[in-house]
Amino acid sequence: MKHIDLAGHVTGKSLYVDDLPLQQGTLFAVVLGSPIAHGRIRSIHADRAKDLPGFVGLIGATDIAGENQIGGIIADEPLLADEWVHFQGQPVVIVVAESEEAARRARSLVELQVEEHPCVTSPREAYARGSIIGKERCFQIGDPDSAWEQCRHLVSGQGYCAGQEHLYIETQGAYAFTTEAGHIRIVSSTQGPTAVQRTAARVLGLAMHAIEVDVRRLGGGFGGKEDQATPWAVMAALACQVTGRAVKLVLHRHDDMMMTGKRHPYEFDYRIGLDADLRILAYEVMLYQDAGAAADLSPAVLERSLFHFNNSYFIPHARATAASCRTNVTPHTAFRGFGGPQGMFAMECAIAAAAEQIGVQAHEIQARNLLRDGDEFPYGQIAQGARAKACWARLTELNPLDRLDREIAAFNGQNPWKKRGYAIMPICFGISFTKTHMNQAAALVHVYQDGSVAINTGAVEMGQGVSTKMIQVAAHVFGLDAQHIRIEPTNTTRVANTSPTAASSSADLNGHALLLACNRIKERMATVARDLCGSPSVEFREGRVHGVSGHVEFAELASQCYLRRVDLSEHAHYATPSLHFDTVTEKGHPFAYHVYGCALVIATVDCLRGIYQIDRVHAVHDFGSSMNEAVDLGQAEGGIVQGLGWMTMEELAFGQSGKLLSNSLSTYKVPDIYAAPGEMRVDFLNEPGSPAALFRSKAVGEPPLMYGIGGYFAIRRAMRLFDTAMACPFSAPMTPEKVLMALYPETAPSGDERGTREAGGVDR
Ligand code: MTE
Ligand code: LUZ
Ligand code: MOS
C-alpha cells in the first residue's frame, strides 16, 4: 500500500496548521525573544508600538493565570521569562495584533532592556562549575578498572559531535480558539498532543478536559516537536484566553531556528583496551551533554546515550558516565535517535583511534566484537534475536572487503589528490520508550452502518507513514480495501493520555491498540455474520464476510449489526508487556526488542580542495517482516541522508556569547539531492521481528539515521590514505573546512574558530 499522503503532498492539498481557514476576528501573535544569552530583564516598553495600527497588546509572565512553567521532566523552564533570561531567543513577551505583519512591526518597536551577565557555552565548563541538570548517571558491566591491565592495546582520547537543526519543512505553530464555556481548542503541529494539553491546562489554570488538542499531520517533526511544539501552542492558547479571540501563532523560519532547541552537542573522553586478537576487553567513556539552558527532554536523551554507548558490540568490561550540562543556549531536545547517535559516535571514535594506533582497519575490530544472542547489554537486558552478525555477514558477502580494498587501492594509486575510503557502520537500537510507563497507547474505532470505518489512535503522522500503517491494520482485520477506512486527526478528546509519537514506537504501540479494538468489533460482527450466513465459521476478506457457503457484504453486515443493536464502536488500550528498569541499579529490561543493521559507506575526498562526496551507501537493515516496504525504505533512505548531514555538513554553531551563528538557511547547510549518496541501496534482512513489533514488522523511524556515522569515518579514512601522519581531532561534522585544516594544519585559522566565525558576521 502506498503512503496515503502521496497525492495530497504532491498536489498541495494536504493541510497543515498554516492552511487552516481562520475564524473572523482572529488575532496574530509573534514572540519577542531575549537578545542576549544570559541576563536580567530591566524593562519592557511598548510605547512606540502602541500607536501602530492593529496593535492589540503584549502578553507577559504576569498575565498567566496558572503556573508559568512548561518543564516536563524537571520544572525549570518558564513559558515566558519573568526576571532572568538564560538563552538568546528565550521567549519574553507575546506581541498580539490584528495582522501578522502588524504583530511583526510591533515587535520591532518593543523596547526590551536586559542587563548582560556572563554566559557559559561549553558543556565541559558547565560541568566543571557543577552546573548539571539532574544527576550524573553511570552504566557499568564487568569490572573495567581491573580489565585495563589485561589489555594489549590501550588508547584514550577526546571527541566532540555538534548538534543538529531539525529543519522540519513546516515550522512550529498553532491556532487556538474558544469553543464554548471557556473550552479552548488548539490545533497544533505537535508530536505530543497530550503534552500540549497538559501544559496548556497548567499554564492557563484550567483542567485538562477544558483543552482539546487536534493534529492532522506535521510537515516533519524529527523529535523537534516532541516537547518543543508545546510552548507555541500554549502561547497561542494563553493569548486566546487573555484576549477572548482566536489566535494564530506560526513561527517564521528565522524565529524557529533562533528560539527552538536542537540535537544535543556532546563532548566526550574515552578509553579503550583490546587484546592481541582485537577483542575489546574494556571501554570507558564520559559524556558531557550540552543540555542548553533548561532540562526539556535532556535527562531522557542522556539516558538513551547510556543505553547505546556500546553500539552493537559486546564489551565484557565497560563503564559509561554521563552528565547533562546546563549552558546558555537554547534548551536542546529530542532528535531522531534521541542521544543514541552521540553515544554510538563516541564508541566508533574509540574504535577508529584504536585501529589507527594498531595499524588495522576499523572493521577488523568491529567484526570481532559484534553482539550475539545471549550477550548482556550493560543495562542488564540479554540480547535475543540479535542480528548484528547476520547483517554484517550479508553486507560483507555482497561487498567482499578484500575486493573493495583492491578497487580502492587502484583508484587511489591513480589519483594523487583524490582519495577514496570506506567505513562500515553497524547499528543497534533499543525499541521502547526508556521510561517504561510511556509504553502505552490507545485507539478508538467506529464502523458506521454503511460499512465505512473510521479509526483514531494517539499516533501523529509526520511523514513517517504511521497513518498508512494504521489503515493497513484496520483493512487487514476487516478484510476491507484501504479506501473504506478513514484515519481521523489525532485528537485528545477521542484518544486521551497519549505518549508522544516518538521513540520509533508509534506503529507498534498504537497499532497493537488498534488491532485489539478492531478485533473486538470484528468478533461481534462475526456473531451476526454466522447467523446471517448460517455458517459455523466466517472469514472477512475482500469487502465481504464469507461463510462456508454464501457470503454477506461487509456493508450489509454493518447495517444488520446496527439493526440488531450490536455495538460497532470500540476503544482499546495496549501496554507493552514485560518492560521494567530500575534507575538505582541501572539494570532491567527496558526494550521490547532491538533493531540491528549494518551499512557500508564509501566516500571520495578531494584532498586539494577539502570537498568530498559520498559515493555509495549500502545497508543491510533488520526490518523484521516489513508490513510496508515502500514506507520502510523511505524511512531508511531519509534517515541515512539526515544522519550523513549531521556527520558531514550541518554545522550548528553557537558563538562564545551564546549567539546562534548558524541561524538561517544561508549559514546552515542541509543535504540536498546533490549531497545525497551517489548510490544508495538498502537490503531487507527478512527475518520476522519479535511479537512486540506490529505484524513482526520492526520499528524503523530512528535506527537508520545512525548509518550516517559511517560517512564521517569513510571521509576520515580517505584523508588518512592521503596523509598517513595526519592529526585529526574527532570532531563532527567533518566539514570541508575541517578536512582542509587537518590535511594542511598551517591553513587553520589561529584563535578560536567559533570566535573567528562570529567576527566574520554570519548574522542576518
Ligand atoms: N520521518 C519523516 N518523514 N518525518 C519525521 O518527522 N521523524 C522521525 C522518524 N521518521 C520523522 C520521520 C522520528 S524522530 C521518529 S521518533 C519516528 O519517525 C516517529 O514515528 P514512528 O514512531 O511512527 O516511527
Ligand atoms: N522520547 C522519550 C524518545 O521520551 N523517550 C525515549 O526513550 C525516546 N527515544 C527515542 C526518541 N524519543
Ligand atoms: Mo523521535 S527523536 O523519538 O521524535
mmCIF file of N, CA and C in Angstrom, residues 21 50 56 73 82 123 168 406 416 482 493 513 521 540 686 713-714 729:
data_model
loop_
_atom_site.group_PDB
_atom_site.id
_atom_site.type_symbol
_atom_site.label_atom_id
_atom_site.label_comp_id
_atom_site.label_asym_id
_atom_site.label_seq_id
_atom_site.Cartn_x
_atom_site.Cartn_y
_atom_site.Cartn_z
ATOM 1 N N PRO A 21 -8.495 27.515 7.565
ATOM 2 C CA PRO A 21 -9.327 28.706 7.398
ATOM 3 C C PRO A 21 -9.482 29.371 8.765
ATOM 4 N N LYS A 50 2.525 51.108 20.544
ATOM 5 C CA LYS A 50 1.103 51.368 20.862
ATOM 6 C C LYS A 50 0.358 52.100 19.762
ATOM 7 N N VAL A 56 -2.527 45.150 19.303
ATOM 8 C CA VAL A 56 -3.508 44.818 20.340
ATOM 9 C C VAL A 56 -2.881 44.852 21.733
ATOM 10 N N ILE A 73 10.014 17.156 32.469
ATOM 11 C CA ILE A 73 10.727 16.221 33.345
ATOM 12 C C ILE A 73 11.158 16.942 34.622
ATOM 13 N N ASP A 82 10.464 35.690 33.387
ATOM 14 C CA ASP A 82 9.957 36.689 34.323
ATOM 15 C C ASP A 82 11.043 37.692 34.649
ATOM 16 N N PRO A 123 29.906 22.725 27.508
ATOM 17 C CA PRO A 123 29.417 21.758 28.499
ATOM 18 C C PRO A 123 30.489 21.345 29.504
ATOM 19 N N TYR A 168 12.488 20.706 10.102
ATOM 20 C CA TYR A 168 11.188 20.262 9.585
ATOM 21 C C TYR A 168 10.734 21.322 8.586
ATOM 22 N N ARG A 406 41.036 -3.683 -2.897
ATOM 23 C CA ARG A 406 41.828 -3.658 -4.138
ATOM 24 C C ARG A 406 41.345 -2.554 -5.073
ATOM 25 N N PRO A 416 46.510 11.209 -7.505
ATOM 26 C CA PRO A 416 47.363 11.767 -6.449
ATOM 27 C C PRO A 416 46.591 12.614 -5.434
ATOM 28 N N ALA A 482 -8.323 -0.341 1.538
ATOM 29 C CA ALA A 482 -7.927 0.852 2.297
ATOM 30 C C ALA A 482 -8.903 2.009 2.103
ATOM 31 N N THR A 493 -9.631 14.512 22.616
ATOM 32 C CA THR A 493 -10.956 14.152 23.139
ATOM 33 C C THR A 493 -11.355 12.754 22.693
ATOM 34 N N ALA A 513 -2.902 -1.386 19.877
ATOM 35 C CA ALA A 513 -4.176 -0.947 20.466
ATOM 36 C C ALA A 513 -5.277 -1.017 19.403
ATOM 37 N N ILE A 521 -14.497 -5.556 17.623
ATOM 38 C CA ILE A 521 -15.672 -5.247 16.792
ATOM 39 C C ILE A 521 -15.919 -6.398 15.822
ATOM 40 N N PHE A 540 -13.459 -12.746 7.022
ATOM 41 C CA PHE A 540 -13.594 -11.388 6.479
ATOM 42 C C PHE A 540 -12.529 -11.194 5.405
ATOM 43 N N ASN A 686 15.228 -10.097 5.865
ATOM 44 C CA ASN A 686 13.841 -10.517 6.099
ATOM 45 C C ASN A 686 13.739 -11.631 7.126
ATOM 46 N N PHE A 713 33.421 8.457 9.162
ATOM 47 C CA PHE A 713 34.634 7.634 9.213
ATOM 48 C C PHE A 713 35.140 7.254 7.819
ATOM 49 N N ALA A 714 34.245 7.225 6.850
ATOM 50 C CA ALA A 714 34.699 6.969 5.471
ATOM 51 C C ALA A 714 35.556 8.143 4.990
ATOM 52 N N PRO A 729 41.527 15.744 14.984
ATOM 53 C CA PRO A 729 40.718 15.505 16.173
ATOM 54 C C PRO A 729 39.373 14.899 15.790
#
